[in-house]
C-alpha positions as CSV (number, residue, x, y, z in Angstrom):
1,M,0.8,-11.5,15.3
2,S,-1.3,-12.6,18.4
3,E,-2.4,-10.1,20.5
4,I,-1.6,-9.2,24.3
5,L,-3.9,-10.9,26.7
6,E,-4.5,-10.1,30.0
7,P,-5.4,-11.7,32.9
8,A,-9.5,-12.1,33.7
9,G,-10.8,-9.4,35.3
10,A,-7.7,-6.9,34.8
11,Q,-8.7,-3.3,33.8
12,T,-6.8,-1.1,31.6
13,P,-4.7,1.8,33.3
14,Q,-5.7,5.0,31.6
15,Q,-5.0,8.8,32.0
16,H,-7.8,10.8,33.7
17,P,-7.4,14.6,32.6
18,D,-6.3,15.8,36.8
19,G,-3.2,13.3,36.1
20,R,-4.5,10.6,38.3
21,A,-4.5,7.0,37.3
22,T,-7.8,5.0,35.8
23,T,-9.0,2.0,34.3
24,R,-11.0,0.7,31.7
25,P,-13.3,-2.3,32.1
26,P,-12.6,-5.2,30.5
27,E,-16.0,-4.9,28.8
28,A,-15.6,-1.7,27.1
29,L,-11.8,-2.4,26.1
30,A,-13.3,-5.8,24.8
31,E,-16.1,-3.2,23.1
32,R,-13.2,-0.8,21.7
33,N,-11.2,-4.0,20.5
34,G,-14.2,-5.2,18.7
35,S,-15.0,-1.5,17.1
36,V,-11.2,-1.5,15.7
37,R,-11.4,-5.0,14.2
38,H,-14.7,-4.3,12.7
39,A,-13.2,-0.6,11.1
40,L,-10.1,-2.4,9.8
41,L,-11.6,-5.7,8.2
42,N,-14.7,-3.0,6.3
43,A,-11.2,-1.3,5.0
44,A,-9.3,-4.2,4.3
45,L,-12.6,-5.7,2.2
46,E,-12.8,-2.6,0.4
47,V,-9.2,-2.3,-0.8
48,F,-8.7,-5.6,-1.4
49,I,-11.8,-6.0,-3.5
50,E,-10.6,-2.5,-5.6
51,R,-7.0,-3.2,-5.9
52,G,-6.7,-6.8,-5.7
53,Y,-4.5,-8.8,-2.3
54,T,-1.2,-8.4,-4.1
55,E,-1.4,-4.6,-5.0
56,A,-3.5,-3.8,-1.8
57,G,-1.1,-1.6,0.7
58,L,-1.6,-1.6,4.5
59,N,-1.3,2.6,4.5
60,E,-5.0,3.0,2.5
61,I,-6.4,0.1,4.4
62,A,-4.9,2.1,8.0
63,T,-6.8,5.8,6.3
64,R,-9.9,4.2,5.3
65,S,-10.1,2.5,8.3
66,R,-9.3,5.9,10.3
67,I,-7.3,3.5,12.7
68,P,-3.4,4.0,13.1
69,L,-1.2,1.6,11.3
70,G,0.2,-0.2,14.7
71,S,-2.7,-1.2,15.9
72,L,-3.6,-2.6,12.8
73,F,0.1,-4.8,13.6
74,Q,-1.0,-4.9,16.9
75,H,-4.5,-7.1,16.0
76,Y,-3.8,-8.9,12.6
77,G,-0.1,-8.4,12.1
78,G,-0.1,-7.5,8.5
79,K,-2.4,-7.7,5.5
80,R,-2.0,-11.8,5.4
81,G,-3.8,-11.5,8.6
82,L,-6.2,-9.5,7.3
83,Y,-7.2,-11.6,5.0
84,L,-7.0,-14.5,6.8
85,A,-9.5,-13.2,9.2
86,L,-12.1,-12.2,6.2
87,W,-11.4,-15.6,5.4
88,E,-12.5,-17.0,8.6
89,E,-15.3,-14.7,9.1
90,F,-16.8,-16.0,6.3
91,R,-16.4,-19.4,6.6
92,E,-17.6,-19.4,10.5
93,E,-20.8,-17.3,9.0
94,Q,-21.4,-19.8,6.7
95,E,-21.2,-22.9,8.7
96,R,-23.1,-21.1,11.5
97,R,-26.0,-20.6,9.1
98,T,-26.0,-23.8,7.2
99,A,-26.1,-25.8,10.7
100,A,-29.2,-23.5,12.0
101,T,-30.9,-24.1,8.6
102,L,-30.1,-27.8,9.4
103,A,-31.4,-27.6,13.1
104,A,-34.3,-26.1,12.4
105,E,-35.1,-29.0,9.6
106,R,-34.4,-31.6,11.7
107,E,-36.9,-29.4,14.8
108,R,-40.1,-29.7,11.7
109,G,-39.5,-33.5,11.4
110,V,-37.1,-33.7,8.0
111,D,-35.2,-36.8,8.6
112,D,-34.3,-37.2,5.0
113,P,-30.5,-37.1,4.2
114,I,-31.4,-35.8,1.0
115,A,-34.1,-33.2,1.9
116,L,-31.4,-32.2,4.7
117,F,-28.4,-31.8,2.4
118,V,-30.3,-29.6,0.0
119,A,-31.5,-27.5,2.8
120,G,-28.2,-26.9,3.8
121,A,-27.0,-26.0,0.5
122,R,-29.4,-24.0,-0.1
123,A,-28.6,-21.5,3.0
124,Y,-25.1,-22.0,2.2
125,L,-25.9,-19.9,-1.4
126,E,-28.3,-18.0,0.1
127,G,-25.1,-16.6,2.6
128,A,-22.7,-17.0,-0.4
129,W,-24.9,-14.0,-2.5
130,D,-25.4,-12.0,0.7
131,N,-22.5,-11.8,1.5
132,R,-21.3,-11.9,-2.3
133,R,-18.0,-9.2,-2.1
134,L,-16.7,-11.0,0.4
135,A,-17.6,-14.9,-1.4
136,V,-15.8,-13.2,-4.8
137,L,-12.6,-12.4,-3.0
138,L,-11.9,-15.6,-1.7
139,V,-12.1,-17.0,-4.5
140,E,-10.1,-15.1,-6.6
141,D,-6.3,-16.4,-7.5
142,D,-4.8,-13.5,-5.6
143,G,-4.3,-14.1,-2.1
144,P,-2.0,-14.8,0.6
145,A,1.1,-17.5,0.6
146,G,-0.9,-20.3,2.1
147,I,-4.2,-19.5,1.7
148,D,-4.8,-22.3,-1.3
149,A,-3.4,-25.3,1.4
150,L,-6.0,-23.5,3.9
151,R,-9.0,-23.9,1.0
152,R,-8.1,-27.3,0.3
153,Q,-7.8,-28.0,3.8
154,W,-11.4,-26.4,4.2
155,D,-13.0,-28.3,1.2
156,R,-11.9,-31.5,2.4
157,A,-13.7,-30.9,5.6
158,W,-16.6,-29.7,3.7
159,V,-16.8,-32.8,1.7
160,R,-16.4,-34.8,5.5
161,R,-19.8,-33.0,6.7
162,N,-21.8,-33.5,3.4
163,A,-21.2,-37.5,3.5
164,R,-22.5,-37.7,6.7
165,L,-25.5,-36.1,6.2
166,L,-26.1,-37.9,3.2
167,E,-25.0,-41.4,5.3
168,V,-22.6,-41.7,2.6
169,D,-19.8,-44.5,2.9
170,E,-16.3,-42.5,2.6
171,K,-14.7,-46.0,2.4
172,R,-16.1,-46.4,-0.8
173,R,-14.8,-44.6,-3.6
174,V,-17.7,-44.5,-5.3
175,G,-19.4,-42.8,-2.6
176,R,-16.6,-40.5,-1.8
177,V,-16.6,-39.6,-5.3
178,R,-20.2,-39.0,-5.6
179,V,-20.5,-36.3,-3.0
180,R,-16.9,-34.5,-4.0
181,V,-19.0,-33.7,-7.2
182,L,-22.0,-32.5,-5.1
183,T,-20.0,-30.0,-2.9
184,T,-18.0,-29.1,-6.5
185,V,-21.2,-28.0,-7.8
186,I,-21.9,-25.6,-4.9
187,G,-18.8,-24.1,-4.3
188,G,-19.2,-23.3,-8.5
189,A,-22.8,-21.9,-8.3
190,A,-21.4,-19.6,-5.4
191,R,-19.0,-18.2,-7.3
192,E,-21.4,-17.7,-10.1
193,L,-23.5,-15.9,-7.6
194,G,-21.2,-13.3,-7.5
195,D,-22.2,-12.2,-10.9
196,C,-25.5,-12.3,-10.4
197,E,-27.1,-8.7,-11.6
198,D,-30.1,-8.9,-9.1
199,E,-31.6,-11.0,-6.7
200,R,-34.5,-12.4,-9.0
201,E,-31.8,-13.9,-11.0
202,A,-29.8,-15.2,-7.8
203,R,-32.9,-16.6,-6.8
204,E,-33.0,-18.6,-9.7
205,I,-30.0,-20.0,-9.6
206,V,-30.5,-21.1,-6.2
207,D,-33.8,-22.8,-7.5
208,E,-31.6,-24.3,-10.2
209,V,-28.8,-25.8,-8.6
210,C,-31.0,-27.1,-5.7
211,G,-33.0,-29.2,-8.4
212,I,-29.9,-30.5,-9.8
213,L,-28.9,-31.5,-6.3
214,I,-31.7,-33.4,-5.5
215,H,-31.0,-35.4,-9.1
216,L,-27.6,-35.9,-8.4
217,S,-28.2,-37.0,-4.6
218,A,-30.1,-40.1,-5.1
219,P,-28.1,-43.2,-5.6
220,P,-28.0,-44.7,-9.2
221,D,-30.7,-47.3,-8.7
222,E,-33.1,-44.7,-6.9
223,S,-32.7,-41.5,-9.4
224,P,-36.2,-39.4,-10.1
225,G,-37.6,-40.8,-12.8
226,T,-35.6,-44.3,-12.7
227,S,-38.5,-47.4,-13.7
228,G,-38.5,-50.7,-12.2
Protein backbone atom coordinates (compact mmCIF):
# COMPACT_ATOMS: atom_id res chain seq x y z
CA MET A 1 0.00 0.00 0.00
CA SER A 2 1.41 3.37 -0.97
CA GLU A 3 2.04 5.94 1.69
CA ILE A 4 0.03 9.16 1.57
CA LEU A 5 2.14 11.85 -0.04
CA GLU A 6 1.79 15.50 0.86
CA PRO A 7 2.74 18.51 -1.26
CA ALA A 8 6.32 19.65 -0.84
CA GLY A 9 6.67 21.92 2.15
CA ALA A 10 3.37 20.88 3.69
CA GLN A 11 3.15 20.52 7.44
CA THR A 12 1.06 17.96 9.31
CA PRO A 13 -1.61 19.45 11.59
CA GLN A 14 -1.22 18.56 15.26
CA GLN A 15 -3.34 19.35 18.31
CA HIS A 16 -1.85 21.69 20.91
CA PRO A 17 -2.69 20.88 24.56
CA ASP A 18 -4.83 24.03 24.80
CA GLY A 19 -6.82 23.04 21.72
CA ARG A 20 -5.05 25.24 19.18
CA ALA A 21 -3.99 23.66 15.92
CA THR A 22 -0.24 23.39 15.43
CA THR A 23 1.86 21.94 12.65
CA ARG A 24 4.69 19.43 12.53
CA PRO A 25 7.63 20.34 10.24
CA PRO A 26 8.14 17.98 7.28
CA GLU A 27 11.60 17.08 8.61
CA ALA A 28 10.11 15.87 11.90
CA LEU A 29 7.46 13.87 10.05
CA ALA A 30 10.08 12.26 7.81
CA GLU A 31 12.23 11.38 10.83
CA ARG A 32 9.26 9.83 12.64
CA ASN A 33 8.23 7.83 9.55
CA GLY A 34 11.79 6.60 9.21
CA SER A 35 11.80 5.44 12.82
CA VAL A 36 8.48 3.68 12.36
CA ARG A 37 9.66 1.87 9.23
CA HIS A 38 12.93 0.88 10.92
CA ALA A 39 11.08 -0.58 13.90
CA LEU A 40 8.64 -2.48 11.69
CA LEU A 41 11.35 -3.95 9.47
CA ASN A 42 13.47 -5.03 12.44
CA ALA A 43 10.48 -6.74 14.04
CA ALA A 44 9.47 -8.34 10.74
CA LEU A 45 12.98 -9.73 10.25
CA GLU A 46 12.93 -11.30 13.72
CA VAL A 47 9.52 -12.88 13.24
CA PHE A 48 10.24 -14.10 9.71
CA ILE A 49 13.44 -15.77 10.91
CA GLU A 50 11.76 -17.38 13.91
CA ARG A 51 8.47 -18.43 12.31
CA GLY A 52 9.12 -18.47 8.61
CA TYR A 53 7.30 -16.19 6.20
CA THR A 54 4.15 -18.31 5.93
CA GLU A 55 3.64 -18.70 9.68
CA ALA A 56 4.60 -15.13 10.59
CA GLY A 57 1.74 -13.07 11.99
CA LEU A 58 1.20 -9.35 11.50
CA ASN A 59 -0.09 -8.92 15.05
CA GLU A 60 3.16 -10.33 16.46
CA ILE A 61 5.22 -8.07 14.19
CA ALA A 62 3.22 -5.02 15.31
CA THR A 63 3.52 -6.02 18.97
CA ARG A 64 7.28 -6.50 18.81
CA SER A 65 7.78 -3.23 16.95
CA ARG A 66 5.47 -1.38 19.36
CA ILE A 67 3.86 0.19 16.30
CA PRO A 68 0.06 0.06 15.80
CA LEU A 69 -1.13 -2.49 13.27
CA GLY A 70 -2.80 0.29 11.31
CA SER A 71 0.55 2.01 10.82
CA LEU A 72 2.03 -1.25 9.56
CA PHE A 73 -0.64 -1.41 6.87
CA GLN A 74 -0.20 2.28 6.07
CA HIS A 75 3.53 1.90 5.48
CA TYR A 76 3.79 -1.58 3.97
CA GLY A 77 0.31 -2.84 3.16
CA GLY A 78 0.87 -6.17 4.91
CA LYS A 79 3.28 -9.06 5.24
CA ARG A 80 4.31 -9.20 1.59
CA GLY A 81 5.22 -5.51 1.62
CA LEU A 82 7.41 -6.00 4.67
CA TYR A 83 9.25 -8.92 3.08
CA LEU A 84 9.80 -7.06 -0.19
CA ALA A 85 11.07 -4.01 1.71
CA LEU A 86 13.63 -6.20 3.49
CA TRP A 87 14.64 -7.75 0.17
CA GLU A 88 15.03 -4.34 -1.44
CA GLU A 89 17.02 -3.06 1.54
CA PHE A 90 19.47 -5.97 1.25
CA ARG A 91 19.75 -5.64 -2.53
CA GLU A 92 20.39 -1.89 -2.42
CA GLU A 93 22.97 -2.20 0.37
CA GLN A 94 24.84 -4.92 -1.51
CA GLU A 95 24.88 -2.86 -4.70
CA ARG A 96 25.98 0.24 -2.79
CA ARG A 97 28.80 -1.64 -1.06
CA THR A 98 30.01 -3.21 -4.31
CA ALA A 99 29.87 0.08 -6.22
CA ALA A 100 31.83 1.85 -3.48
CA THR A 101 34.51 -0.83 -3.57
CA LEU A 102 34.83 -0.66 -7.35
CA ALA A 103 35.07 3.13 -7.24
CA ALA A 104 37.83 2.92 -4.64
CA GLU A 105 39.74 0.33 -6.67
CA ARG A 106 39.53 2.45 -9.82
CA GLU A 107 40.66 5.47 -7.83
CA ARG A 108 43.76 3.48 -6.88
CA GLY A 109 44.43 2.90 -10.56
CA VAL A 110 43.15 -0.67 -10.83
CA ASP A 111 41.76 -1.28 -14.31
CA ASP A 112 42.18 -5.01 -14.82
CA PRO A 113 38.67 -6.48 -15.36
CA ILE A 114 39.36 -9.64 -13.38
CA ALA A 115 40.89 -7.74 -10.46
CA LEU A 116 37.86 -5.43 -10.36
CA PHE A 117 35.44 -8.34 -10.62
CA VAL A 118 37.08 -10.20 -7.74
CA ALA A 119 37.19 -7.03 -5.61
CA GLY A 120 33.46 -6.55 -6.21
CA ALA A 121 32.77 -10.19 -5.41
CA ARG A 122 34.71 -9.89 -2.15
CA ALA A 123 32.70 -6.81 -1.19
CA TYR A 124 29.46 -8.66 -1.96
CA LEU A 125 30.45 -11.70 0.12
CA GLU A 126 31.59 -9.56 3.03
CA GLY A 127 28.23 -7.80 2.88
CA ALA A 128 26.45 -11.16 2.91
CA TRP A 129 28.37 -12.07 6.07
CA ASP A 130 27.73 -8.73 7.77
CA ASN A 131 24.00 -9.00 6.97
CA ARG A 132 23.83 -12.79 7.24
CA ARG A 133 20.51 -12.99 9.12
CA LEU A 134 18.79 -11.09 6.34
CA ALA A 135 20.74 -12.85 3.59
CA VAL A 136 19.76 -16.30 4.88
CA LEU A 137 16.10 -15.33 5.15
CA LEU A 138 15.94 -14.05 1.59
CA VAL A 139 17.24 -17.25 -0.02
CA GLU A 140 14.74 -19.51 1.74
CA ASP A 141 11.99 -21.05 -0.35
CA ASP A 142 9.39 -19.71 2.08
CA GLY A 143 8.49 -16.27 0.72
CA PRO A 144 5.63 -14.27 -0.75
CA ALA A 145 4.03 -14.94 -4.11
CA GLY A 146 6.09 -13.54 -6.95
CA ILE A 147 9.40 -13.45 -5.11
CA ASP A 148 10.95 -16.13 -7.35
CA ALA A 149 10.29 -13.99 -10.42
CA LEU A 150 11.92 -11.01 -8.71
CA ARG A 151 14.94 -13.10 -7.78
CA ARG A 152 15.34 -14.26 -11.37
CA GLN A 153 15.05 -10.68 -12.57
CA TRP A 154 17.72 -9.54 -10.12
CA ASP A 155 19.95 -12.50 -11.04
CA ARG A 156 19.76 -11.60 -14.74
CA ALA A 157 20.66 -7.98 -13.98
CA TRP A 158 23.53 -9.18 -11.77
CA VAL A 159 24.89 -11.38 -14.56
CA ARG A 160 24.72 -8.47 -17.01
CA ARG A 161 26.63 -6.20 -14.61
CA ASN A 162 29.29 -8.84 -14.12
CA ALA A 163 29.58 -9.34 -17.88
CA ARG A 164 30.21 -5.63 -18.35
CA LEU A 165 32.73 -5.61 -15.52
CA LEU A 166 34.60 -8.55 -17.04
CA GLU A 167 34.28 -7.03 -20.51
CA VAL A 168 32.68 -10.22 -21.82
CA ASP A 169 30.88 -10.21 -25.15
CA GLU A 170 27.31 -11.01 -24.09
CA LYS A 171 26.38 -11.88 -27.67
CA ARG A 172 28.54 -15.00 -27.45
CA ARG A 173 26.88 -17.84 -25.61
CA VAL A 174 30.16 -19.13 -24.19
CA GLY A 175 30.80 -15.73 -22.61
CA ARG A 176 27.32 -15.57 -21.11
CA VAL A 177 27.69 -19.05 -19.67
CA ARG A 178 31.06 -18.23 -18.12
CA VAL A 179 29.69 -15.14 -16.40
CA ARG A 180 26.58 -17.00 -15.21
CA VAL A 181 28.76 -19.71 -13.67
CA LEU A 182 30.88 -17.11 -11.89
CA THR A 183 27.80 -15.32 -10.59
CA THR A 184 26.34 -18.61 -9.37
CA VAL A 185 29.55 -19.34 -7.47
CA ILE A 186 29.25 -16.01 -5.65
CA GLY A 187 25.59 -16.58 -4.82
CA GLY A 188 26.23 -20.08 -3.53
CA ALA A 189 29.11 -18.90 -1.36
CA ALA A 190 26.94 -16.10 0.05
CA ARG A 191 24.41 -18.71 1.19
CA GLU A 192 27.14 -20.80 2.82
CA LEU A 193 28.35 -17.80 4.82
CA GLY A 194 25.07 -17.80 6.72
CA ASP A 195 26.06 -21.11 8.34
CA CYS A 196 29.55 -20.04 9.42
CA GLU A 197 30.26 -20.33 13.11
CA ASP A 198 32.45 -17.25 13.37
CA GLU A 199 34.18 -14.50 11.42
CA ARG A 200 37.38 -16.49 11.02
CA GLU A 201 35.57 -19.25 9.15
CA ALA A 202 33.69 -16.69 7.07
CA ARG A 203 36.98 -14.98 6.08
CA GLU A 204 38.43 -18.32 5.06
CA ILE A 205 35.47 -18.98 2.77
CA VAL A 206 35.64 -15.50 1.24
CA ASP A 207 39.37 -15.89 0.55
CA GLU A 208 38.88 -19.36 -0.91
CA VAL A 209 36.05 -18.27 -3.18
CA CYS A 210 37.97 -15.23 -4.42
CA GLY A 211 40.86 -17.54 -5.32
CA ILE A 212 38.46 -19.76 -7.26
CA LEU A 213 37.00 -16.74 -9.04
CA ILE A 214 40.45 -15.55 -10.14
CA HIS A 215 41.07 -18.93 -11.72
CA LEU A 216 37.64 -19.24 -13.34
CA SER A 217 37.49 -15.64 -14.57
CA ALA A 218 40.42 -15.97 -16.95
CA PRO A 219 39.55 -17.03 -20.52
CA PRO A 220 40.67 -20.61 -21.29
CA ASP A 221 43.85 -19.52 -23.10
CA GLU A 222 44.79 -17.22 -20.21
CA SER A 223 43.98 -19.45 -17.24
CA PRO A 224 46.62 -19.42 -14.46
CA GLY A 225 49.11 -22.19 -14.99
CA THR A 226 48.57 -22.46 -18.74
CA SER A 227 51.90 -22.93 -20.46
CA GLY A 228 53.00 -21.60 -23.84
